[in-house]
Amino acid sequence: MTARVSTHSQSRTKPTCAHLTDAAFVAVGTLRWRRIRSWFPAPAYPCHSSERPAMPVKPPLRSNSQLAANRVRILDPALFVPEESEVQKRLAASLLIRRNCGSDLPLESLNFHDRQRAALHAKAWVQRKQQTVRIDRINDMQARKRISELASRGAQLSGPTTETEVDEMMSAIHVAAPWLSEVTTFILRHLRDRLRSGQSGLVLPPIILVGNPGVSKSWLARELALLGGVPVRQIDVGGGTAGFRISGTEKGWGTSCPGVPVETILATGTANPLLIVDEIDKSGQTFGSSGNSSSLSTSLLQVLERGTAAAFECPCYRVSFDLSHVSWILTANRLEAISEPLLDRARVFHIPDLTLDDILYHFNRMTAEHPDPELVDLVRKAVLVRWKTKGELGLRRLNRMIEMLHADRDLQLLN
């Protein structure tokens, strides 16, 4: 008589290693360890108590909606994917709890077979999670890790936190460059209003500084970032007018990379860097092969508007970033060369040319501690002669003269 094989017993056969990859995610995420517990054998692990230990409150793998102080959400929290080692530890802790051994035992308490199974399930869970949120398309592993961390913890919002800090920061800039009083007063009032409304951090509306060369336009932006403690990046339009430096290049290009805003945020973990676009009046118009404009000024339009900047999709990573906290300061020599859409999105300030009083004020302040008054008077006379013959003197040339003066002092000290 032919032996009959029970189909019921075949359906309950333990899954083989070939089924573990797909079944692990289902077991971890859906069945709540029910199937995983049946896959692991139950050897006699030493337990310190005969009573079943209390189930510990495990932190969720996905980040909480609440963030730490001075942190803001710039990425979808669903993009957070824990490390494989963390998932493996939680698998082991849950298994030990099911066996009445407690969760405080180390991972090494499991035998080699159990650790291998836990590592396999953890790897499968992480891979499926990355596929679900679609960050597995990011080939740069370091960028993928940074995106996951920022999605979990949020990005730091740097800058002054009290009105006293704002006053001290802006007063230092005003003392160094009193001819910029219109701009510094506007920034002072804006940061004060921001703090009074319950917000913090150095976050400014888009600003365009228009003036002749050598009136401290770029210096103001760099000094704001230095005193405010925020990262700063400068984009020189003279080095290229393509808008890829703002938006980034799409995936598929041989040199695909993110734009400067996304790159700075990922590198520093700060949500509000200060970005300087120097000589924006020279950007002009650049058109691609499809006929669409790809100039730098066109790419700036989507990040200068708060609404569109809050949902900026990086073409390189294909992930949506919130760039509404980024501060933009644009400099230009000629207002008429700037496109109307840019002027509509920014606050324009006209920086006046320096007067003789401004030149002498800056010179006296920078040479106040020089040990040789006669040499200082000699250079001051040269400054006056330059002003009388040319009728102007930029800060760049004046600063070079002051640097030569201090270099001579250092040389005397060495001798």
mmCIF file of N, CA and C in Angstrom, residues 14 56 79 140 161 200 214 238 302 332 404:
data_model
loop_
_atom_site.group_PDB
_atom_site.id
_atom_site.type_symbol
_atom_site.label_atom_id
_atom_site.label_comp_id
_atom_site.label_asym_id
_atom_site.label_seq_id
_atom_site.Cartn_x
_atom_site.Cartn_y
_atom_site.Cartn_z
ATOM 1 N N LYS A 14 8.635 24.213 8.487
ATOM 2 C CA LYS A 14 9.388 25.422 8.827
ATOM 3 C C LYS A 14 9.986 26.035 7.565
ATOM 4 N N PRO A 56 9.536 45.858 28.460
ATOM 5 C CA PRO A 56 10.074 47.214 28.461
ATOM 6 C C PRO A 56 9.389 48.064 27.397
ATOM 7 N N LEU A 79 11.430 59.061 6.341
ATOM 8 C CA LEU A 79 12.693 58.721 5.703
ATOM 9 C C LEU A 79 13.720 58.147 6.680
ATOM 10 N N ASP A 140 24.990 57.369 -2.934
ATOM 11 C CA ASP A 140 25.941 57.880 -1.955
ATOM 12 C C ASP A 140 25.508 57.432 -0.564
ATOM 13 N N THR A 161 19.365 83.685 20.312
ATOM 14 C CA THR A 161 18.165 83.190 20.976
ATOM 15 C C THR A 161 17.510 84.230 21.881
ATOM 16 N N SER A 200 13.207 81.493 16.763
ATOM 17 C CA SER A 200 14.609 81.795 17.033
ATOM 18 C C SER A 200 15.430 81.469 15.800
ATOM 19 N N GLY A 214 33.486 97.642 -3.384
ATOM 20 C CA GLY A 214 34.243 98.151 -2.245
ATOM 21 C C GLY A 214 33.438 98.899 -1.216
ATOM 22 N N GLY A 238 30.443 85.108 -11.292
ATOM 23 C CA GLY A 238 31.517 85.210 -12.274
ATOM 24 C C GLY A 238 32.160 83.882 -12.591
ATOM 25 N N GLN A 302 12.737 79.622 -7.231
ATOM 26 C CA GLN A 302 12.011 78.632 -6.435
ATOM 27 C C GLN A 302 12.483 78.549 -4.996
ATOM 28 N N ALA A 332 24.941 93.088 -5.974
ATOM 29 C CA ALA A 332 24.937 93.533 -7.379
ATOM 30 C C ALA A 332 25.531 94.927 -7.455
ATOM 31 N N MET A 404 49.479 96.453 4.966
ATOM 32 C CA MET A 404 50.902 96.759 4.803
ATOM 33 C C MET A 404 51.434 97.487 6.028
#
